[in-house]
Short mmCIF file of C-alpha atoms in Angstrom, two decimals:
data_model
loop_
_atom_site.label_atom_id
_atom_site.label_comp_id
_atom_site.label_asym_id
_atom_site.label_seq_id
_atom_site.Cartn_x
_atom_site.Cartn_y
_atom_site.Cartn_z
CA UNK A 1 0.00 0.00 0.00
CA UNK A 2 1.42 3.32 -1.16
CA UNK A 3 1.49 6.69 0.99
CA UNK A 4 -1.41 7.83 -0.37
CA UNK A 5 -3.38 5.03 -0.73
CA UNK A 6 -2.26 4.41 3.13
CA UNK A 7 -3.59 8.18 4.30
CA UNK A 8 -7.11 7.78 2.49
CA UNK A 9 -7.84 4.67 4.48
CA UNK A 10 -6.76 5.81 7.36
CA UNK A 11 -8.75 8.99 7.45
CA UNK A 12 -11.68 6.87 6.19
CA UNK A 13 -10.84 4.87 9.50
CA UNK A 14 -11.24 7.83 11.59
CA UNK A 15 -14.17 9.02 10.18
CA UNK A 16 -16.36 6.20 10.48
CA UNK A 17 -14.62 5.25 13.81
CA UNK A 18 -13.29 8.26 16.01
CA UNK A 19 -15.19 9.79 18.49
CA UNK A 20 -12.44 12.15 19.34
CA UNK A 21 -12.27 14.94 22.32
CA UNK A 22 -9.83 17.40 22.02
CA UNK A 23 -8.31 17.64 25.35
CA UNK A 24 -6.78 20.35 27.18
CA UNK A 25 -4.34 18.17 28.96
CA UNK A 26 -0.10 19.27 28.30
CA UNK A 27 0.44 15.60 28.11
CA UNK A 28 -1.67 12.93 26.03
CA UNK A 29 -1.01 8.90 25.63
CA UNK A 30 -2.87 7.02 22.73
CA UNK A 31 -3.85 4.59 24.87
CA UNK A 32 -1.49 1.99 23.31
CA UNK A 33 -0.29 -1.11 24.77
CA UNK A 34 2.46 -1.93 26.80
CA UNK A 35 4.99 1.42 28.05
CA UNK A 36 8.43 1.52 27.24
CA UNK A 37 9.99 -0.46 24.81
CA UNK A 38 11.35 -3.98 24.54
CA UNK A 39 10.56 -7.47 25.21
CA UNK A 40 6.38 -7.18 25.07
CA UNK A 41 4.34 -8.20 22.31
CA UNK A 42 3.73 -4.78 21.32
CA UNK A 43 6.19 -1.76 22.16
CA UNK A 44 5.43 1.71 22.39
CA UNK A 45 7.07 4.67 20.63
CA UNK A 46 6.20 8.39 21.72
CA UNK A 47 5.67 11.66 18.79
CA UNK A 48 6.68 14.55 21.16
CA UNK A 49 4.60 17.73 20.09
CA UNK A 50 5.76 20.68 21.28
CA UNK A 51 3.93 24.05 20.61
CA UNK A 52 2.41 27.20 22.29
CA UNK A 53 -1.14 25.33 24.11
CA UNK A 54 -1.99 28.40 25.63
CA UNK A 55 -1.59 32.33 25.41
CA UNK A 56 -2.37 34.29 22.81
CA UNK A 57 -0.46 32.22 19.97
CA UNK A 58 -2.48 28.78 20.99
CA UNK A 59 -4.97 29.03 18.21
CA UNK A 60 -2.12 27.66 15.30
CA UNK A 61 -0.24 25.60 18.49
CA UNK A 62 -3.69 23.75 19.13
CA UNK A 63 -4.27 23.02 15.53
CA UNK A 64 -0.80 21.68 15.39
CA UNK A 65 -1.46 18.85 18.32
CA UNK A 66 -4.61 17.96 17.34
CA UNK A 67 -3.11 17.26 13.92
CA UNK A 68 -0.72 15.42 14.61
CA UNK A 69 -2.90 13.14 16.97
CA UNK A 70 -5.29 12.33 14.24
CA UNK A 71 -1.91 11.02 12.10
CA UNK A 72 -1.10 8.73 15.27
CA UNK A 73 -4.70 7.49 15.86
CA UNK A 74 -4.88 6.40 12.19
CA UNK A 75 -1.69 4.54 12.36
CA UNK A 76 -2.64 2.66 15.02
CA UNK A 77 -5.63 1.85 13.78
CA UNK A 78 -4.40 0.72 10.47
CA UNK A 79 -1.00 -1.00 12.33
CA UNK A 80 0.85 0.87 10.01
CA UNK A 81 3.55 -0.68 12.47
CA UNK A 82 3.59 -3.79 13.10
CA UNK A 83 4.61 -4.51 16.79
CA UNK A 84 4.61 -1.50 17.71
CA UNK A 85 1.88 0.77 19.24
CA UNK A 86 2.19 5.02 18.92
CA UNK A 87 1.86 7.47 21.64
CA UNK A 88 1.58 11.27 21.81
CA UNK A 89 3.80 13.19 24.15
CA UNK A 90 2.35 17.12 24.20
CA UNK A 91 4.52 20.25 25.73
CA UNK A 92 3.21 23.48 25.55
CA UNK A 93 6.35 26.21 24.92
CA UNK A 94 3.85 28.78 25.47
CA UNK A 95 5.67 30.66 22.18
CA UNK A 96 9.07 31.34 24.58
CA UNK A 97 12.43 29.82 23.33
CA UNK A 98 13.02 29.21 26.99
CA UNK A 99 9.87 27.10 27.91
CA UNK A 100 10.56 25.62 24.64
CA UNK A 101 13.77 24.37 25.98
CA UNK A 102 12.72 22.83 28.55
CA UNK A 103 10.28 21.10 26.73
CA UNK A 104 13.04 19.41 24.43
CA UNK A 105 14.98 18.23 27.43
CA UNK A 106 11.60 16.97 29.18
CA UNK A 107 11.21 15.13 25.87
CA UNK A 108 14.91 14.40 24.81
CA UNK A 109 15.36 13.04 28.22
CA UNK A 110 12.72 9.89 27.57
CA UNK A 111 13.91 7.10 25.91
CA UNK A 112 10.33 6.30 24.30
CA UNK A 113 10.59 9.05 22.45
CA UNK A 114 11.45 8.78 19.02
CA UNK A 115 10.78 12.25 16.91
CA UNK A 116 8.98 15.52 17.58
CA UNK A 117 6.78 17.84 15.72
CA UNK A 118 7.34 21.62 15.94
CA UNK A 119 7.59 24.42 17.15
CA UNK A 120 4.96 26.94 16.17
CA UNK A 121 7.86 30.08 16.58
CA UNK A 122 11.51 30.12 14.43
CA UNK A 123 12.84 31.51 18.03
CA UNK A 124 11.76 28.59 19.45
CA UNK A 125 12.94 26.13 17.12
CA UNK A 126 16.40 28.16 17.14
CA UNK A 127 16.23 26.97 20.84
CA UNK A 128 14.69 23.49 20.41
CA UNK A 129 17.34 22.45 17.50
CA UNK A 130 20.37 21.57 19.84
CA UNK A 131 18.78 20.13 22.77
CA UNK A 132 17.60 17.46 20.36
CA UNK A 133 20.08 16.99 17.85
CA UNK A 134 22.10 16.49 21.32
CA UNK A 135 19.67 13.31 22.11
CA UNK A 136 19.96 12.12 18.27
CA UNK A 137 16.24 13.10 17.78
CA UNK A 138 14.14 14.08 14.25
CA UNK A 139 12.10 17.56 14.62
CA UNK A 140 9.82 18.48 11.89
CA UNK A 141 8.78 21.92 11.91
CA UNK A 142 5.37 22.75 10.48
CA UNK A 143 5.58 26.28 10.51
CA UNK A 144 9.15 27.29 11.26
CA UNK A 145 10.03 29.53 8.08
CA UNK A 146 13.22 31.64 8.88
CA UNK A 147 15.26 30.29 6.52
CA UNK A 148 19.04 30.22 8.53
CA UNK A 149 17.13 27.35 10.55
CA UNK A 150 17.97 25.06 8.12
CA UNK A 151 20.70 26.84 5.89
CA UNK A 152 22.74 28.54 8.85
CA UNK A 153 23.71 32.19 9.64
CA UNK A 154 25.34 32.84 6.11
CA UNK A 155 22.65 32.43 3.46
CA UNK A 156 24.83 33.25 1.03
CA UNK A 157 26.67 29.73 1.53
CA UNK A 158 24.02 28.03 2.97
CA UNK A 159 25.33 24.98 5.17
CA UNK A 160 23.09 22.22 6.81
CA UNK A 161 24.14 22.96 10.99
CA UNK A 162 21.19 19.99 12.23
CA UNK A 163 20.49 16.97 10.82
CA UNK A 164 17.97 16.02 12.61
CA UNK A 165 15.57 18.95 11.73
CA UNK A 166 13.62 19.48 8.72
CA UNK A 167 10.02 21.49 7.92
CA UNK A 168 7.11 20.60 6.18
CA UNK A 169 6.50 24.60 5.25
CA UNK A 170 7.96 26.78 3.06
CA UNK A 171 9.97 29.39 4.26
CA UNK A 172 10.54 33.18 4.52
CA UNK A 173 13.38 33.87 1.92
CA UNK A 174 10.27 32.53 -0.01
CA UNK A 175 7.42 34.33 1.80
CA UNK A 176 8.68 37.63 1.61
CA UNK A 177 9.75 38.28 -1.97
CA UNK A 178 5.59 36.34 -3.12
CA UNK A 179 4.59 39.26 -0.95
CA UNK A 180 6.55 41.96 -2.44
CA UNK A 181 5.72 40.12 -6.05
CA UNK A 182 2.07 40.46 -5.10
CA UNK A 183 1.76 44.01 -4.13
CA UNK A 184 4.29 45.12 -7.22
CA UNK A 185 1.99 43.27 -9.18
CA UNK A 186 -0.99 45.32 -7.51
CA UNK A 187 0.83 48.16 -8.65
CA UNK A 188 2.06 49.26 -4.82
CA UNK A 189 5.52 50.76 -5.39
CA UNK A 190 5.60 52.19 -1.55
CA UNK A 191 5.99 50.50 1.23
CA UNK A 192 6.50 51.15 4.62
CA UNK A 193 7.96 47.66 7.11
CA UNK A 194 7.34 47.44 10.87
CA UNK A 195 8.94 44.13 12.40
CA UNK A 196 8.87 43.05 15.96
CA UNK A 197 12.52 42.37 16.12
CA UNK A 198 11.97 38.51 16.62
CA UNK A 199 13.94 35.79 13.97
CA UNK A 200 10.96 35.28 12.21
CA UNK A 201 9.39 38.92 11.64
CA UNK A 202 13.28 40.28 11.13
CA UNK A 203 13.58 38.13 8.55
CA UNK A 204 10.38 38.16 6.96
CA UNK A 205 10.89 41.74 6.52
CA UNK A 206 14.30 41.75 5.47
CA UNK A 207 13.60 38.71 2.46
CA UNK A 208 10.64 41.32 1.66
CA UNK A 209 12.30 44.60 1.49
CA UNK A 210 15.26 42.98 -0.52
CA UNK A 211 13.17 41.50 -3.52
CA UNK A 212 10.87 44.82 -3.17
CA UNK A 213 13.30 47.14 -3.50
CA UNK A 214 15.43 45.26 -6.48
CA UNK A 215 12.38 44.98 -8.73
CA UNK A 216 11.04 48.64 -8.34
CA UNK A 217 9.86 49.89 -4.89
CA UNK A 218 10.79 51.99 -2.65
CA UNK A 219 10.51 51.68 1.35
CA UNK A 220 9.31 54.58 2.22
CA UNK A 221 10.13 53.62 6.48
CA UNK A 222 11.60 51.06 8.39
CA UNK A 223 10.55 50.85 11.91
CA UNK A 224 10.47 48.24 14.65
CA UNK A 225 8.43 47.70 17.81
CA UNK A 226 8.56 45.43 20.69
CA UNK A 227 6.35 42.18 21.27
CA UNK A 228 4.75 42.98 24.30
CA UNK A 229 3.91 46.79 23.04
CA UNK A 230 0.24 48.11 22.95
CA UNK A 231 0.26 51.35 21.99
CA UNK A 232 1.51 51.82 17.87
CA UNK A 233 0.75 55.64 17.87
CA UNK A 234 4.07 56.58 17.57
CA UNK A 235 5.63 54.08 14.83
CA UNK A 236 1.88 54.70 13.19
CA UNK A 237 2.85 58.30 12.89
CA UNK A 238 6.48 57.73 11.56
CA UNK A 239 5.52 55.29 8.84
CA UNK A 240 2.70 57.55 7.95
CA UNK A 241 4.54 60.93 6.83
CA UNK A 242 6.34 58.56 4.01
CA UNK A 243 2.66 58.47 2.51
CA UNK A 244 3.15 54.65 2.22
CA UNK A 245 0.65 52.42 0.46
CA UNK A 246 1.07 49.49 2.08
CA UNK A 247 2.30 48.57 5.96
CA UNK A 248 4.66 45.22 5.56
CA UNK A 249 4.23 43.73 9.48
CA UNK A 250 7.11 41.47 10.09
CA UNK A 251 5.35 39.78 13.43
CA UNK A 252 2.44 37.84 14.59
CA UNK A 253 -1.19 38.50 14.51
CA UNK A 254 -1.70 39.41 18.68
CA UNK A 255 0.09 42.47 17.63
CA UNK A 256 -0.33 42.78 14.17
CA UNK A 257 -4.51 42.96 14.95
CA UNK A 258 -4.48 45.91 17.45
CA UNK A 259 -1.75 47.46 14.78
CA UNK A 260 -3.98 47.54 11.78
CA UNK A 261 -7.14 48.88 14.28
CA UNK A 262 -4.85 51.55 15.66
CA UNK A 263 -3.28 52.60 11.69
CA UNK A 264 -6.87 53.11 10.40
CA UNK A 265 -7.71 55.13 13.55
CA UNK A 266 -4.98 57.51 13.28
CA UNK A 267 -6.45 57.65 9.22
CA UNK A 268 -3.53 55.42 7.52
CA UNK A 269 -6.21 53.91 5.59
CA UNK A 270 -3.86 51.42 3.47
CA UNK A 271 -3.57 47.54 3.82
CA UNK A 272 -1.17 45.99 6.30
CA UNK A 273 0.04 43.28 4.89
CA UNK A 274 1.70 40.07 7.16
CA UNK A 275 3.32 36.72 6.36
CA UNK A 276 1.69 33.60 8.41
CA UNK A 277 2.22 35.15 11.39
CA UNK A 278 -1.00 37.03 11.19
CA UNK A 279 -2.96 34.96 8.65
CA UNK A 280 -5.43 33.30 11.39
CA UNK A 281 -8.95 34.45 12.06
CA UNK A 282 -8.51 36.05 15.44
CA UNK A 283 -6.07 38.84 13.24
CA UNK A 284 -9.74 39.72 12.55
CA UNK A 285 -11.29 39.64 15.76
CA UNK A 286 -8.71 41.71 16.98
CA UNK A 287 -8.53 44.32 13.73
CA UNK A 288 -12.04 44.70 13.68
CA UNK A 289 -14.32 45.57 10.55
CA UNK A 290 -11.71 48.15 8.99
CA UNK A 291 -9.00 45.24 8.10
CA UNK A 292 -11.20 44.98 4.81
CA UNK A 293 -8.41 44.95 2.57
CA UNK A 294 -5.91 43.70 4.96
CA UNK A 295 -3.43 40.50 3.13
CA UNK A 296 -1.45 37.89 4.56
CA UNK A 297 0.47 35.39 2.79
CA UNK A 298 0.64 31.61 3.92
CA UNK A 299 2.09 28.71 3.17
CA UNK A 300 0.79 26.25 0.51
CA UNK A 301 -2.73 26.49 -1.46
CA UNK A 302 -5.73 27.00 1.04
CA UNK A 303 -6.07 23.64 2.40
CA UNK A 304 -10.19 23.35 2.09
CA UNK A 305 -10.01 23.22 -1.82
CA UNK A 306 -7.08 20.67 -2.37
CA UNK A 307 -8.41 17.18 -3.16
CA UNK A 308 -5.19 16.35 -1.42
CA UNK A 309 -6.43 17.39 2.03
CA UNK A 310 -10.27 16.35 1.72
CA UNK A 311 -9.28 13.12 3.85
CA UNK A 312 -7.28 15.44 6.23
CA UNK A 313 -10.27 17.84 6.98
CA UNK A 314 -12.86 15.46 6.55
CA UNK A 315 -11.22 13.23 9.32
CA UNK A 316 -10.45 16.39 11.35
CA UNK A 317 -13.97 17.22 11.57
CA UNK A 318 -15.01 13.90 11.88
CA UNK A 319 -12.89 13.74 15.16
CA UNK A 320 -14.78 16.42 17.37
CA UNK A 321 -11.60 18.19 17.85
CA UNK A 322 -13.02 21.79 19.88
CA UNK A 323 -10.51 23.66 17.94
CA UNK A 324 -9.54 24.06 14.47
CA UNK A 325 -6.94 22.54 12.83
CA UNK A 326 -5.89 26.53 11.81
CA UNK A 327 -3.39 27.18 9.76
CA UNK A 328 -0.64 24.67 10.63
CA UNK A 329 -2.75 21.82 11.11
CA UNK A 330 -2.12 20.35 7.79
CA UNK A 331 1.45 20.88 7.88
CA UNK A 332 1.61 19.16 11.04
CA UNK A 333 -0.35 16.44 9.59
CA UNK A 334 2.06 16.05 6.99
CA UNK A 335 5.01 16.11 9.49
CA UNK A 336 3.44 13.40 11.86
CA UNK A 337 3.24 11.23 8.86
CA UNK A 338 6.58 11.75 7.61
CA UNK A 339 7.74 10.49 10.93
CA UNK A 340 5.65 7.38 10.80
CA UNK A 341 6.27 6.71 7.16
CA UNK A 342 10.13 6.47 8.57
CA UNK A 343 9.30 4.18 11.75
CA UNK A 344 8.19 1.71 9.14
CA UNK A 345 11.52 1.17 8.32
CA UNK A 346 13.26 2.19 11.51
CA UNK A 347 11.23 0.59 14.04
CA UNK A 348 11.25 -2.95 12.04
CA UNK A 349 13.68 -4.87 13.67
CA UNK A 350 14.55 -2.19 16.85
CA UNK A 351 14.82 -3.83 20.21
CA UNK A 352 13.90 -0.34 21.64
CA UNK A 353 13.10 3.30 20.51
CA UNK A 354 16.15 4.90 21.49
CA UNK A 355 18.84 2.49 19.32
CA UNK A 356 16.40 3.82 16.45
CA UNK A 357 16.44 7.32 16.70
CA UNK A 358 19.26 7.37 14.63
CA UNK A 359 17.73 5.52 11.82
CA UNK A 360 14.34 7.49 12.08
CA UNK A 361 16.52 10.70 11.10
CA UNK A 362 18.06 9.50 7.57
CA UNK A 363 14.40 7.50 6.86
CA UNK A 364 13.09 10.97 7.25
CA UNK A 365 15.25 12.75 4.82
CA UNK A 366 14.16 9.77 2.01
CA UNK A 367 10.21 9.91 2.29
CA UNK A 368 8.51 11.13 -0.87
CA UNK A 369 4.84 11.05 -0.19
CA UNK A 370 1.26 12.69 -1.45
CA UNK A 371 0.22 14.32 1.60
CA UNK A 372 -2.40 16.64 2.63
CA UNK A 373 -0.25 19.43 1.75
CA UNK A 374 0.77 18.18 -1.37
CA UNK A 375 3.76 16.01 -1.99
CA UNK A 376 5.62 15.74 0.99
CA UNK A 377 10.02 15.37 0.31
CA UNK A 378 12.71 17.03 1.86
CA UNK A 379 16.09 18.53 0.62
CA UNK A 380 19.62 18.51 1.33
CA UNK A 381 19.19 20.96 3.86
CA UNK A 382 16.31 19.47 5.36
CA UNK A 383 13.70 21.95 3.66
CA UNK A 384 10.41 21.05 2.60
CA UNK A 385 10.67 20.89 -1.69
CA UNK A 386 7.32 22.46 -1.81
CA UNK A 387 7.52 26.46 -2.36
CA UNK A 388 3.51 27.22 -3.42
CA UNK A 389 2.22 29.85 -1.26
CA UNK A 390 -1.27 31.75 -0.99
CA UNK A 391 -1.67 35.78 -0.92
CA UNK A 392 -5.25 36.31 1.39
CA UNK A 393 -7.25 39.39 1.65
CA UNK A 394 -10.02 40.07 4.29
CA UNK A 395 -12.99 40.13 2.44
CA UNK A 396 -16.78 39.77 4.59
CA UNK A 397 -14.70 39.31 8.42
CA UNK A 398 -12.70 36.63 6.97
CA UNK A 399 -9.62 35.72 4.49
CA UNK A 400 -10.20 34.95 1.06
CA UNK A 401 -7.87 33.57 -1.15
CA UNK A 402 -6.31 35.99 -3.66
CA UNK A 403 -3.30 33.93 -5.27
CA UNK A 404 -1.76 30.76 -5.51
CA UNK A 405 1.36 30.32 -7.06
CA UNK A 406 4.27 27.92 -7.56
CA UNK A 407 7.12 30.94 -6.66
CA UNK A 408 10.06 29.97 -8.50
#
């Protein structure tokens, strides 16, 4: 049975046979067999999830875990590995590098575990990525998309610093220069940039502002706030005496909300524009009925009209889960599965989980599946060989597709 063919029946599985509560529990088992590992008919191997659960970014991390849960309830319902019995292991990084931490040691530091999925934040993977290369462990980003992650500090000779981490998303050096293509295209030559000084809005700004300016625009102001501010009035009244067309928000959508509320208050009536930070429906709720016009670019084609993610959101919704699978859910999906589609091979013959952590890592960087996504492969540097992104406007309180393209 092929990838595909394997992720159709097991979403048909879940559909006609999960009854599935999301829970709010930091920690989750599957329910499977016998713990630990070795010498009982069936073993058990742990999927560590770690994301933000709660605070203001738990939306995307919620959609994340329950995603990835529906992947391990559908291989163990299928035994898509024989002997061997899949848990969940859940840590909420609350969207801190530090907390993060802590959560990869937690997880590093049992020997049932045998790959992760996540972070939600770059910063946080930044901080997850040695703890767990340390205990010879895969992570599989769904949403990490600051591109020295994968290719190190020096772009310009990219060089592979962690083997065991790869990403089932596109990333920024992407991201940003769709964006700038879109609004060019839209025929907005000026644009002012506001980043909140993190790895990933830094960088989505600077990837932005360096294909902008190179095919034709001009920045007309280049400002930065701080995470935890409130008030914009004052970078709102900078960027606004450059008369810019646009506002490119390098950040996440708790700020970038209030931000494009506060702009059209002060009467800087243009779109702000955001990468995947923002694109989530509570941008919305928190921007209130001016973000009409408002974009945000994401990751991949809208996952409600690819055939290749019926199964996914049809078994999603078929699960009960009290939260969406948002906009990571997919890629999380995805991720979980590339894992599992590795433990086929890896797990085979172990004696334990922890002699095949090892193995798990270079399965990973073969698997060349259709997932929900799309197909799912991986590159030298551990990148995800997908680069199709969306462009989404607020149209009628929520985001409508604009674009889909292939960005070459």
């Amino acid at each position: 049975m092929d990838r595909r063919t394997f992720i159709l029946a097991g979403a048909s599985l879940a559909a006609a046979a999960l009854t599935v509560t999301a829970c709010g529990t930091r920690t989750e088992s599957g329910g499977a067999g016998s713990g630990g590992s070795g010498g009982g008919a069936t073993k058990t191997a742990k999927i560590g999830v770690i994301a933000p659960l709660s605070g203001d970014l738990s939306a995307m991390g919620l959609g994340i875990r329950n995603s990835v849960e529906l992947a391990i309830r559908q291989a163990n319902e299928s035994n898509a590995i024989p002997g061997w019995k899949l848990e969940m292991a859940a840590e909420d990084d609350q969207a801190a590098p530090d907390t993060g931490r802590n959560a990869a040691t937690k997880l590093g530091g049992d020997t049932s575990v045998v790959a992760v999925v996540g972070p939600l934040n770059s910063s946080v993977g930044q901080a997850l990525q040695p703890v767990l290369s340390g205990a010879g462990i895969a992570l599989i980003s769904p949403a990490n998309t600051n591109p020295t992650l994968t290719k190190g500090a020096d772009l310009a000779n990219p060089k592979r610093t962690y083997e065991n981490y790869f990403r089932t998303c596109t990333t920024d050096d992407v991201q940003g220069p769709f964006a700038a293509k879109y609004l060019l295209d839209t025929g907005v030559k000026e644009v002012a940039t506001i980043h909140d000084k993190k790895a990933y809005g830094q960088g989505l700004v600077n990837a932005f502002t360096e294909y902008f300016t190179a095919n034709g625009g001009t920045i007309s102001a280049a400002e930065t706030i701080n995470p935890e501010d409130k008030d914009f009035s004052a970078v709102i009244s900078k960027v606004q005496g450059g008369n810019p067309k646009a506002v490119y928000y390098g950040g996440e959508y708790p700020v970038a909300g209030p931000m494009s509320q506060q702009m059209k208050g002060a009467g800087l009536n243009v779109p702000l524009m955001g990468g995947d930070g923002i694109y989530d429906g509570k941008f919305i709720e928190l921007a209130g009925p001016n973000s009409t016009g408002d974009l945000a670019t994401s990751v991949g084609a809208p996952v409600d009209t690819l055939d290749s993610a019926k199964a996914f959101v049809d078994a999603y919704k078929a699960a009960g889960f009290s939260d969406g699978y948002s906009a990571y859910g997919a890629y999380a999906y995805d991720a979980a599965n590339a894992i599992i589609d590795a433990l086929k091979k890896s797990l085979a013959d172990a004696n334990d989980v922890a002699s095949a952590r090892k193995a798990t890592i270079e399965e990973i960087g073969k698997v060349s599946f259709s997932g929900a996504t799309g197909d799912v492969a991986f590159d030298e540097f551990g990148d995800s060989k997908a680069r199709v992104l969306t462009a989404y406007k607020v149209e009628g309180g929520k985001w409508t597709p604009a674009k889909t393209e292939d960005f070459k």
